[in-house]
Amino acid sequence: MPRSRSTLAIIGCTALVAIGTITGVSIARFESAARFAPPSSPVIATIDLQKVFNGLNERSARQAELGGQGTTMQAELDKMVEAGKDEESKLKVLPEGSAEQKAAFERLQELSVNLKIKKELFESRLDQRRALVFREIFAKIAEASKRLAIANKYTVVMTADDTVDIPANRNTAETQQAIGAKRFLFIDPAHDVTLDLITMMNNEYKAPAGMPVAPAAVPVPTPGR
């Protein structure tokens, strides 16, 4: 009798292990199937990135701000140029070979060197600020594209370059590079949401701080309909 109970216990444990193993395999297979399930049908939207940049009010405003900074820098350079002209005029009337002429000549050289350094510094600084503006605006475009996609249930938003022509009058290497950089040869215009994105971003830019602006739900038409 004890042996029968022991045998039954062993059989029971074996059955539980077998059930557990089968269940584990089933769960693993189920999880694997769920993990590798095909995605939903894509809903593709495209934007013309250059048109978006050119159409944004924020970009125009920040470009004007950079222009103002450039004007201020140029005014400082113009003052240095005028100082150099004054020094040059003094140099002409000083006695040839005099100590005064030598001192004026050295001041003129110093002004010339300082002007060159200042000009290069201003150009570099302005270029860095311009690059920063472009990076920040591009980041906003990417973020706004994501929100537009979520609102309108687009699964893909891509930049379209199918209408960009290969530049003429280029050498072979440059032409091949331009051809190699092309990603799309044709995209149905029905996928384009450039104006929707520009409108949404411009509305958000002019809206009071903290005021939410909901994007207009304009689904992408199915090509051919």
C-alpha positions as a Markdown table, in Angstrom:
| # | Residue | x | y | z |
|---|---|---|---|---|
| 1 | Met | 0.0 | 0.0 | 0.0 |
| 2 | Pro | 2.7 | 2.6 | 0.8 |
| 3 | Arg | 4.4 | 1.6 | -2.5 |
| 4 | Ser | 1.2 | 2.3 | -4.4 |
| 5 | Arg | 0.9 | 5.7 | -2.9 |
| 6 | Ser | 4.5 | 6.4 | -3.7 |
| 7 | Thr | 4.0 | 5.3 | -7.2 |
| 8 | Leu | 0.9 | 7.5 | -7.6 |
| 9 | Ala | 2.8 | 10.5 | -6.2 |
| 10 | Ile | 5.6 | 10.0 | -8.7 |
| 11 | Ile | 3.1 | 9.6 | -11.6 |
| 12 | Gly | 1.3 | 12.7 | -10.4 |
| 13 | Cys | 4.5 | 14.8 | -10.2 |
| 14 | Thr | 5.5 | 13.6 | -13.7 |
| 15 | Ala | 2.1 | 14.6 | -15.0 |
| 16 | Leu | 2.4 | 18.1 | -13.4 |
| 17 | Val | 5.8 | 18.6 | -14.9 |
| 18 | Ala | 4.6 | 17.5 | -18.3 |
| 19 | Ile | 1.6 | 19.8 | -18.1 |
| 20 | Gly | 3.8 | 22.6 | -16.9 |
| 21 | Thr | 6.1 | 22.0 | -19.8 |
| 22 | Ile | 3.4 | 21.9 | -22.3 |
| 23 | Thr | 1.8 | 25.0 | -20.9 |
| 24 | Gly | 5.1 | 26.8 | -20.9 |
| 25 | Val | 5.7 | 25.9 | -24.6 |
| 26 | Ser | 2.2 | 27.0 | -25.4 |
| 27 | Ile | 2.7 | 30.3 | -23.6 |
| 28 | Ala | 6.1 | 30.8 | -25.3 |
| 29 | Arg | 4.6 | 30.1 | -28.7 |
| 30 | Phe | 1.7 | 32.4 | -28.0 |
| 31 | Glu | 4.0 | 35.2 | -26.9 |
| 32 | Ser | 6.3 | 34.6 | -29.9 |
| 33 | Ala | 3.3 | 34.8 | -32.3 |
| 34 | Ala | 2.1 | 38.0 | -30.7 |
| 35 | Arg | 5.6 | 39.5 | -30.8 |
| 36 | Phe | 6.0 | 38.7 | -34.5 |
| 37 | Ala | 2.5 | 39.6 | -35.6 |
| 38 | Pro | 2.4 | 41.6 | -38.8 |
| 39 | Pro | 1.9 | 45.4 | -38.3 |
| 40 | Ser | -1.3 | 47.1 | -39.4 |
| 41 | Ser | -1.5 | 48.4 | -42.9 |
| 42 | Pro | 0.7 | 51.5 | -43.3 |
| 43 | Val | -0.8 | 55.0 | -43.8 |
| 44 | Ile | 1.9 | 57.0 | -45.4 |
| 45 | Ala | 2.2 | 60.8 | -45.2 |
| 46 | Thr | 5.0 | 62.9 | -46.9 |
| 47 | Ile | 6.3 | 66.4 | -46.4 |
| 48 | Asp | 8.4 | 68.7 | -48.5 |
| 49 | Leu | 11.0 | 69.6 | -45.9 |
| 50 | Gln | 12.2 | 72.7 | -47.7 |
| 51 | Lys | 8.7 | 74.0 | -48.1 |
| 52 | Val | 8.0 | 73.4 | -44.4 |
| 53 | Phe | 11.2 | 75.4 | -43.5 |
| 54 | Asn | 10.3 | 78.3 | -45.8 |
| 55 | Gly | 6.6 | 78.4 | -44.7 |
| 56 | Leu | 7.2 | 78.6 | -41.0 |
| 57 | Asn | 6.6 | 81.9 | -39.3 |
| 58 | Glu | 9.0 | 81.0 | -36.6 |
| 59 | Arg | 11.8 | 80.5 | -39.1 |
| 60 | Ser | 11.1 | 84.0 | -40.6 |
| 61 | Ala | 11.1 | 85.6 | -37.2 |
| 62 | Arg | 14.3 | 84.0 | -36.2 |
| 63 | Gln | 15.9 | 84.7 | -39.5 |
| 64 | Ala | 15.0 | 88.4 | -39.0 |
| 65 | Glu | 16.6 | 88.2 | -35.5 |
| 66 | Leu | 19.8 | 86.8 | -37.0 |
| 67 | Gly | 19.7 | 89.6 | -39.6 |
| 68 | Gly | 19.5 | 92.1 | -36.8 |
| 69 | Gln | 22.5 | 90.6 | -35.0 |
| 70 | Gly | 24.4 | 90.6 | -38.3 |
| 71 | Thr | 23.6 | 94.3 | -38.8 |
| 72 | Thr | 24.9 | 95.1 | -35.3 |
| 73 | Met | 28.1 | 93.2 | -36.0 |
| 74 | Gln | 28.5 | 94.9 | -39.4 |
| 75 | Ala | 28.1 | 98.3 | -37.8 |
| 76 | Glu | 31.0 | 97.5 | -35.4 |
| 77 | Leu | 33.2 | 96.4 | -38.3 |
| 78 | Asp | 32.3 | 99.6 | -40.2 |
| 79 | Lys | 33.5 | 101.7 | -37.3 |
| 80 | Met | 36.8 | 99.8 | -37.4 |
| 81 | Val | 37.1 | 100.4 | -41.1 |
| 82 | Glu | 36.5 | 104.1 | -40.6 |
| 83 | Ala | 39.1 | 104.2 | -37.9 |
| 84 | Gly | 41.5 | 102.6 | -40.3 |
| 85 | Lys | 40.8 | 105.2 | -43.0 |
| 86 | Asp | 41.4 | 108.0 | -40.5 |
| 87 | Glu | 44.7 | 106.5 | -39.5 |
| 88 | Glu | 45.7 | 106.1 | -43.1 |
| 89 | Ser | 44.8 | 109.8 | -43.8 |
| 90 | Lys | 47.0 | 110.9 | -40.9 |
| 91 | Leu | 49.8 | 108.7 | -42.1 |
| 92 | Lys | 49.9 | 110.4 | -45.5 |
| 93 | Val | 50.5 | 113.9 | -44.0 |
| 94 | Leu | 53.2 | 112.9 | -41.5 |
| 95 | Pro | 56.8 | 113.6 | -42.3 |
| 96 | Glu | 58.5 | 110.7 | -44.2 |
| 97 | Gly | 60.5 | 108.5 | -41.9 |
| 98 | Ser | 59.5 | 110.3 | -38.7 |
| 99 | Ala | 58.7 | 108.6 | -35.4 |
| 100 | Glu | 55.1 | 109.8 | -35.7 |
| 101 | Gln | 54.7 | 108.2 | -39.1 |
| 102 | Lys | 56.2 | 104.9 | -37.9 |
| 103 | Ala | 53.8 | 104.9 | -34.9 |
| 104 | Ala | 50.8 | 105.7 | -37.2 |
| 105 | Phe | 51.9 | 102.9 | -39.5 |
| 106 | Glu | 52.0 | 100.4 | -36.7 |
| 107 | Arg | 48.5 | 101.5 | -35.4 |
| 108 | Leu | 47.2 | 101.0 | -39.0 |
| 109 | Gln | 48.7 | 97.5 | -39.1 |
| 110 | Glu | 47.1 | 96.7 | -35.8 |
| 111 | Leu | 43.7 | 98.0 | -36.9 |
| 112 | Ser | 43.9 | 95.9 | -40.1 |
| 113 | Val | 44.8 | 92.7 | -38.2 |
| 114 | Asn | 42.1 | 93.3 | -35.6 |
| 115 | Leu | 39.5 | 94.0 | -38.3 |
| 116 | Lys | 40.3 | 90.7 | -40.0 |
| 117 | Ile | 40.1 | 88.8 | -36.8 |
| 118 | Lys | 36.9 | 90.5 | -35.7 |
| 119 | Lys | 35.3 | 89.8 | -39.1 |
| 120 | Glu | 36.2 | 86.1 | -39.0 |
| 121 | Leu | 34.9 | 85.9 | -35.4 |
| 122 | Phe | 31.6 | 87.5 | -36.3 |
| 123 | Glu | 31.1 | 85.4 | -39.3 |
| 124 | Ser | 31.8 | 82.2 | -37.3 |
| 125 | Arg | 29.5 | 83.3 | -34.5 |
| 126 | Leu | 26.7 | 84.2 | -36.8 |
| 127 | Asp | 27.1 | 80.9 | -38.7 |
| 128 | Gln | 26.9 | 78.9 | -35.4 |
| 129 | Arg | 23.8 | 80.8 | -34.4 |
| 130 | Arg | 22.2 | 80.1 | -37.8 |
| 131 | Ala | 23.1 | 76.4 | -37.6 |
| 132 | Leu | 21.5 | 76.3 | -34.1 |
| 133 | Val | 18.3 | 77.8 | -35.4 |
| 134 | Phe | 18.1 | 75.3 | -38.1 |
| 135 | Arg | 18.7 | 72.4 | -35.7 |
| 136 | Glu | 16.1 | 73.7 | -33.3 |
| 137 | Ile | 13.5 | 74.2 | -36.0 |
| 138 | Phe | 14.1 | 70.8 | -37.5 |
| 139 | Ala | 13.6 | 69.2 | -34.1 |
| 140 | Lys | 10.3 | 71.1 | -33.8 |
| 141 | Ile | 9.3 | 69.9 | -37.3 |
| 142 | Ala | 10.1 | 66.3 | -36.3 |
| 143 | Glu | 8.1 | 66.6 | -33.1 |
| 144 | Ala | 5.2 | 68.3 | -34.8 |
| 145 | Ser | 5.2 | 65.6 | -37.5 |
| 146 | Lys | 4.9 | 62.9 | -34.8 |
| 147 | Arg | 1.9 | 64.7 | -33.2 |
| 148 | Leu | 0.2 | 65.2 | -36.6 |
| 149 | Ala | 0.7 | 61.5 | -37.4 |
| 150 | Ile | -0.8 | 60.4 | -34.0 |
| 151 | Ala | -3.8 | 62.8 | -34.5 |
| 152 | Asn | -4.5 | 61.6 | -38.0 |
| 153 | Lys | -3.4 | 58.0 | -37.5 |
| 154 | Tyr | -0.5 | 58.1 | -40.0 |
| 155 | Thr | 1.9 | 55.2 | -39.4 |
| 156 | Val | 4.8 | 56.8 | -41.5 |
| 157 | Val | 5.8 | 60.4 | -42.1 |
| 158 | Met | 8.7 | 60.8 | -44.5 |
| 159 | Thr | 10.4 | 63.6 | -46.4 |
| 160 | Ala | 9.8 | 63.4 | -50.1 |
| 161 | Asp | 12.5 | 64.2 | -52.7 |
| 162 | Asp | 10.9 | 62.8 | -55.8 |
| 163 | Thr | 10.4 | 66.3 | -57.2 |
| 164 | Val | 14.0 | 67.4 | -56.6 |
| 165 | Asp | 15.9 | 67.6 | -59.9 |
| 166 | Ile | 19.5 | 66.4 | -60.4 |
| 167 | Pro | 21.6 | 69.6 | -60.7 |
| 168 | Ala | 22.9 | 70.3 | -64.2 |
| 169 | Asn | 26.4 | 71.4 | -65.1 |
| 170 | Arg | 28.0 | 69.1 | -62.5 |
| 171 | Asn | 30.9 | 66.8 | -63.0 |
| 172 | Thr | 30.5 | 63.0 | -63.0 |
| 173 | Ala | 31.3 | 62.5 | -59.4 |
| 174 | Glu | 28.9 | 65.2 | -58.2 |
| 175 | Thr | 26.1 | 63.9 | -60.5 |
| 176 | Gln | 26.5 | 60.4 | -59.3 |
| 177 | Gln | 26.5 | 61.6 | -55.7 |
| 178 | Ala | 23.2 | 63.6 | -56.3 |
| 179 | Ile | 21.7 | 60.5 | -58.0 |
| 180 | Gly | 22.8 | 58.3 | -55.1 |
| 181 | Ala | 21.3 | 60.6 | -52.6 |
| 182 | Lys | 17.8 | 60.3 | -54.1 |
| 183 | Arg | 15.4 | 58.1 | -52.1 |
| 184 | Phe | 12.2 | 58.3 | -54.0 |
| 185 | Leu | 11.5 | 58.4 | -57.7 |
| 186 | Phe | 7.7 | 58.9 | -57.5 |
| 187 | Ile | 5.2 | 59.5 | -54.7 |
| 188 | Asp | 1.5 | 60.1 | -55.2 |
| 189 | Pro | 0.8 | 63.7 | -54.3 |
| 190 | Ala | -2.2 | 62.5 | -52.4 |
| 191 | His | 0.2 | 61.5 | -49.6 |
| 192 | Asp | 1.5 | 65.1 | -49.1 |
| 193 | Val | 0.6 | 66.8 | -45.8 |
| 194 | Thr | 3.1 | 69.7 | -46.1 |
| 195 | Leu | 0.5 | 72.4 | -45.9 |
| 196 | Asp | -1.3 | 70.7 | -42.9 |
| 197 | Leu | 2.0 | 70.6 | -41.0 |
| 198 | Ile | 2.9 | 74.2 | -41.8 |
| 199 | Thr | -0.6 | 75.4 | -40.8 |
| 200 | Met | -0.5 | 73.5 | -37.5 |
| 201 | Met | 3.0 | 74.8 | -36.6 |
| 202 | Asn | 2.2 | 78.4 | -37.5 |
| 203 | Asn | -1.0 | 78.2 | -35.5 |
| 204 | Glu | 0.9 | 76.9 | -32.5 |
| 205 | Tyr | 3.6 | 79.6 | -32.9 |
| 206 | Lys | 1.2 | 82.5 | -32.8 |
| 207 | Ala | -1.0 | 81.0 | -30.1 |
| 208 | Pro | -0.7 | 82.4 | -26.6 |
| 209 | Ala | 1.7 | 80.5 | -24.3 |
| 210 | Gly | 0.1 | 77.5 | -22.7 |
| 211 | Met | -2.9 | 77.5 | -25.1 |
| 212 | Pro | -3.2 | 74.1 | -26.8 |
| 213 | Val | -3.8 | 74.0 | -30.5 |
| 214 | Ala | -5.4 | 70.9 | -31.9 |
| 215 | Pro | -4.2 | 69.8 | -35.3 |
| 216 | Ala | -6.8 | 69.5 | -38.0 |
| 217 | Ala | -7.6 | 65.9 | -38.7 |
| 218 | Val | -7.0 | 65.6 | -42.5 |
| 219 | Pro | -6.6 | 61.9 | -43.3 |
| 220 | Val | -4.3 | 61.1 | -46.3 |
| 221 | Pro | -6.5 | 60.0 | -49.2 |
| 222 | Thr | -5.9 | 56.5 | -50.6 |
| 223 | Pro | -4.0 | 56.8 | -53.9 |
| 224 | Gly | -6.3 | 56.2 | -56.9 |
| 225 | Arg | -9.5 | 57.2 | -55.2 |
